Amino acid sequence: MEPLKIESTKSTPFVDFDPNRKEQYINGKSYPENPTEFFRPIVDWIKEFLQNSKTEVILDLKLNYLNTSSTKVFMSLFDYLESQQKDGKEILILWHYEKGNEMAKESGEEFKEDLNLKFNIIED
Amino acid sequence: MFDEEEEALARINEILLDENLKSSEHYESIKQFADQFYKILRQTKKLVRISDNQQKIINENNEKLTQLTEDLSREQVLSQKLLLNILPAKVAEELKMMGQARPVLFKSATVLFTDFKGFTKSSELLTPNELISELDQYFTFFDEAISLFRLEKLKTIGDSYMCAGGIPIQTKTHAVDCTLAALHFQKFMKTQSESKKGTGREAWEIRLGIHTGPVIAGVVGKKKFAYDIWGDTVNIASRMESSGEPGRVNISKDTYESIKDFFDCTSRGQIEAKNKGSIDMFFVDKVKEDLLDESGKINDKFEFLYNQIKETEATETKPFVERRKNLPDNRDQPTERRNNLFKYLSI
């Protein structure tokens, strides 16, 4: 399995996925013009990573801004991770936000609310 | 209307609990579909909530931004006002655009110096607060007055006030403007002096000196910007003040040549000025009789002559005597380009 590294742009976050470690990083703002095109390889990579008998993943997220489409993608991703946890995988979400960024903080709290996942909200 | 999702979810639950459906061969696929539908509904509700929250925060941030923009504009107006209080508008603009305001040679400008007689004596009799308050009263009047005469304040040095005409925007009327301002100052001092009579307070008198000639004007240095002028013209103007007399406006021959058609002057002959040798000096007595109306105010004829010089600011100056020949016969005839200043100016 190959690592996945995507440099950030004005509207897309930096992605740093490596199959040789459990921590996977997404960092930046997310309002891509074509969310499906941008997120498909990311979601596919995580699915493949977990299917390759990896039992533990730490998804380290620092997303300063998510537009509605990106929010929808992360909701689906978290639902998927929740289902994987039921299947015995160990999932941990680290949701970072910068001090003062109420929008990122509140989005994290909303995500966490209905999820049955370890979801830590961290002020940087 | 507001609980469509809840109603749909309740309906799905009802269908799934239906015993008849449970026995159906399609039950599992219906249940899967219902679960998926339930998930989509849940996501939609959450998405709307997150979007609403984001919008709320964006709106709050916009309000803060609007407030900050307003504060910034207010600060900009204040700093612009402050800058224009320190530097002439033209120079401030050049400084902002270019990062510097290079000194410019003005072939002809007029410099006015004032100095108070009695200041030193008053400084012994009055408290520092009283002294500064009195000085402030005079300088505030001068500050307000010079803008009427198109003059630029340069600085105060102790009890001395220095201003000039013809800079930083070149004018042709600067000598007349400075003389009018000097007489205006003098009149104010007399009024103040009369109001002090019987109060036991010492009246201040003013010496005024004017000279016309070339100056270099600009801003030097990097800190505490100040618009200033340099050249022998400044020194001679200062000598005109120091060689004058209290209550009189003392001018050089160069200034006299520029204003003699407007003002009656008395030649003082050649007078020794420190480091300058003997210089021709004149006292300005008053505005010429035929340039005043019955109430002693400047009349249309003065204004007509003045405007004729002013009009040449963008063109070559004709000999003044020729222009005087073209005066209207009726001196009371209103001039089209009436200068507001002259409507109330009484020197």
Tab-separated table of C-alpha atoms in Angstrom, chain B residues 199-337:
chain	number	residue	atom	x	y	z
B	199	THR	CA	-7.970	95.114	34.112
B	200	GLY	CA	-4.445	95.706	35.351
B	201	ARG	CA	-3.134	93.120	32.958
B	202	GLU	CA	-0.202	93.931	30.729
B	203	ALA	CA	-1.154	94.362	27.061
B	204	TRP	CA	1.072	92.605	24.577
B	205	GLU	CA	2.245	94.332	21.431
B	206	ILE	CA	3.356	92.635	18.278
B	207	ARG	CA	6.251	93.251	15.885
B	208	LEU	CA	5.691	91.915	12.385
B	209	GLY	CA	8.329	91.487	9.690
B	210	ILE	CA	7.881	90.417	6.073
B	211	HIS	CA	10.246	89.663	3.219
B	212	THR	CA	9.725	88.256	-0.273
B	213	GLY	CA	12.268	86.128	-2.111
B	214	PRO	CA	13.311	82.612	-3.080
B	215	VAL	CA	13.083	79.781	-0.571
B	216	ILE	CA	13.676	76.070	-0.517
B	217	ALA	CA	10.786	74.242	1.133
B	218	GLY	CA	10.380	70.642	2.133
B	219	VAL	CA	10.602	67.965	4.781
B	220	VAL	CA	13.933	66.763	6.081
B	221	GLY	CA	14.769	63.921	8.407
B	222	LYS	CA	12.924	60.721	9.188
B	223	LYS	CA	11.354	61.468	12.548
B	224	LYS	CA	8.937	64.134	13.761
B	225	PHE	CA	8.346	65.356	10.224
B	226	ALA	CA	8.106	69.097	9.860
B	227	TYR	CA	7.569	71.147	6.742
B	228	ASP	CA	10.112	73.947	6.790
B	229	ILE	CA	11.734	76.529	4.548
B	230	TRP	CA	15.342	77.557	4.144
B	231	GLY	CA	17.287	80.336	2.466
B	232	ASP	CA	18.407	83.904	2.986
B	233	THR	CA	14.807	85.049	2.511
B	234	VAL	CA	13.993	83.483	5.887
B	235	ASN	CA	16.892	85.304	7.591
B	236	ILE	CA	15.925	88.635	6.040
B	237	ALA	CA	12.257	88.175	7.059
B	238	SER	CA	13.437	87.524	10.601
B	239	ARG	CA	15.571	90.697	10.478
B	240	MET	CA	12.509	92.622	9.269
B	241	GLU	CA	10.719	91.549	12.415
B	242	SER	CA	13.607	92.304	14.781
B	243	SER	CA	14.287	95.684	13.107
B	244	GLY	CA	10.603	96.639	13.261
B	245	GLU	CA	8.639	98.404	15.942
B	246	PRO	CA	5.838	97.166	18.185
B	247	GLY	CA	2.468	97.649	16.549
B	248	ARG	CA	4.003	98.057	13.076
B	249	VAL	CA	4.407	95.844	10.031
B	250	ASN	CA	7.983	96.164	8.758
B	251	ILE	CA	8.655	94.990	5.210
B	252	SER	CA	11.616	94.763	2.826
B	253	LYS	CA	11.882	96.557	-0.504
B	254	ASP	CA	11.162	93.286	-2.364
B	255	THR	CA	7.860	92.924	-0.520
B	256	TYR	CA	7.133	96.626	-0.926
B	257	GLU	CA	7.470	96.320	-4.726
B	258	SER	CA	4.861	93.577	-4.736
B	259	ILE	CA	2.297	95.294	-2.517
B	260	LYS	CA	2.716	99.022	-3.142
B	261	ASP	CA	-0.411	99.192	-5.349
B	262	PHE	CA	-2.544	97.914	-2.466
B	263	PHE	CA	-1.082	99.514	0.635
B	264	ASP	CA	0.207	102.905	1.751
B	265	CYS	CA	3.712	102.451	3.086
B	266	THR	CA	6.270	104.744	4.701
B	267	SER	CA	9.883	104.386	3.699
B	268	ARG	CA	12.211	104.052	6.656
B	269	GLY	CA	15.315	104.410	4.491
B	270	GLN	CA	18.202	102.037	4.922
B	271	ILE	CA	18.407	100.409	8.305
B	272	GLU	CA	21.223	98.316	9.674
B	273	ALA	CA	20.213	94.664	10.129
B	274	LYS	CA	22.361	92.198	12.018
B	275	ASN	CA	24.760	90.367	9.644
B	276	LYS	CA	22.939	91.838	6.633
B	277	GLY	CA	24.293	95.356	6.439
B	278	SER	CA	21.929	98.201	5.577
B	279	ILE	CA	18.571	97.201	4.098
B	280	ASP	CA	15.729	99.296	2.706
B	281	MET	CA	12.739	98.975	4.978
B	282	PHE	CA	9.139	100.182	4.886
B	283	PHE	CA	6.307	100.326	7.368
B	284	VAL	CA	2.941	99.268	6.032
B	285	ASP	CA	0.511	101.980	7.155
B	286	LYS	CA	-2.835	100.873	5.734
B	287	VAL	CA	-4.761	99.665	2.725
B	288	LYS	CA	-4.918	102.395	0.073
B	289	GLU	CA	-7.837	104.752	0.546
B	290	ASP	CA	-9.395	104.029	-2.856
B	291	LEU	CA	-9.369	100.288	-2.124
B	292	LEU	CA	-11.597	100.636	0.941
B	293	ASP	CA	-15.320	101.279	1.123
B	294	GLU	CA	-17.000	103.822	3.407
B	295	SER	CA	-17.029	101.413	6.339
B	296	GLY	CA	-13.306	100.768	6.004
B	297	LYS	CA	-13.711	97.355	4.476
B	298	ILE	CA	-11.840	96.164	1.433
B	299	ASN	CA	-13.829	97.064	-1.655
B	300	ASP	CA	-14.467	95.523	-5.048
B	301	LYS	CA	-11.620	97.459	-6.622
B	302	PHE	CA	-9.126	95.787	-4.257
B	303	GLU	CA	-10.709	92.461	-5.054
B	304	PHE	CA	-10.580	93.132	-8.790
B	305	LEU	CA	-6.867	93.978	-8.661
B	306	TYR	CA	-6.187	91.043	-6.383
B	307	ASN	CA	-8.009	88.642	-8.670
B	308	GLN	CA	-6.128	89.959	-11.666
B	309	ILE	CA	-2.873	88.890	-10.020
B	310	LYS	CA	-4.411	85.638	-8.861
B	311	GLU	CA	-5.536	84.823	-12.388
B	312	THR	CA	-1.940	84.981	-13.572
B	313	GLU	CA	-0.933	82.190	-11.207
B	314	ALA	CA	-1.078	79.798	-14.131
B	315	THR	CA	0.105	82.301	-16.749
B	316	GLU	CA	2.784	84.937	-17.265
B	317	THR	CA	2.375	88.076	-15.180
B	318	LYS	CA	1.717	91.331	-17.049
B	319	PRO	CA	3.107	94.583	-15.657
B	320	PHE	CA	0.752	95.474	-12.869
B	321	VAL	CA	0.324	99.104	-13.974
B	322	GLU	CA	-1.249	97.911	-17.241
B	323	ARG	CA	-3.779	95.819	-15.382
B	324	ARG	CA	-4.682	98.738	-13.143
B	325	LYS	CA	-5.636	100.749	-16.251
B	326	ASN	CA	-8.340	98.164	-16.983
B	327	LEU	CA	-10.185	98.767	-13.754
B	328	PRO	CA	-13.970	99.094	-13.926
B	329	ASP	CA	-15.246	102.671	-13.704
B	330	ASN	CA	-17.746	101.921	-11.010
B	331	ARG	CA	-15.804	100.777	-7.967
B	332	ASP	CA	-18.938	99.475	-6.292
B	333	GLN	CA	-19.759	97.149	-9.158
B	334	PRO	CA	-19.689	93.581	-7.806
B	335	THR	CA	-17.001	91.360	-9.232
B	336	GLU	CA	-18.151	88.003	-10.523
B	337	ARG	CA	-15.327	86.123	-8.901
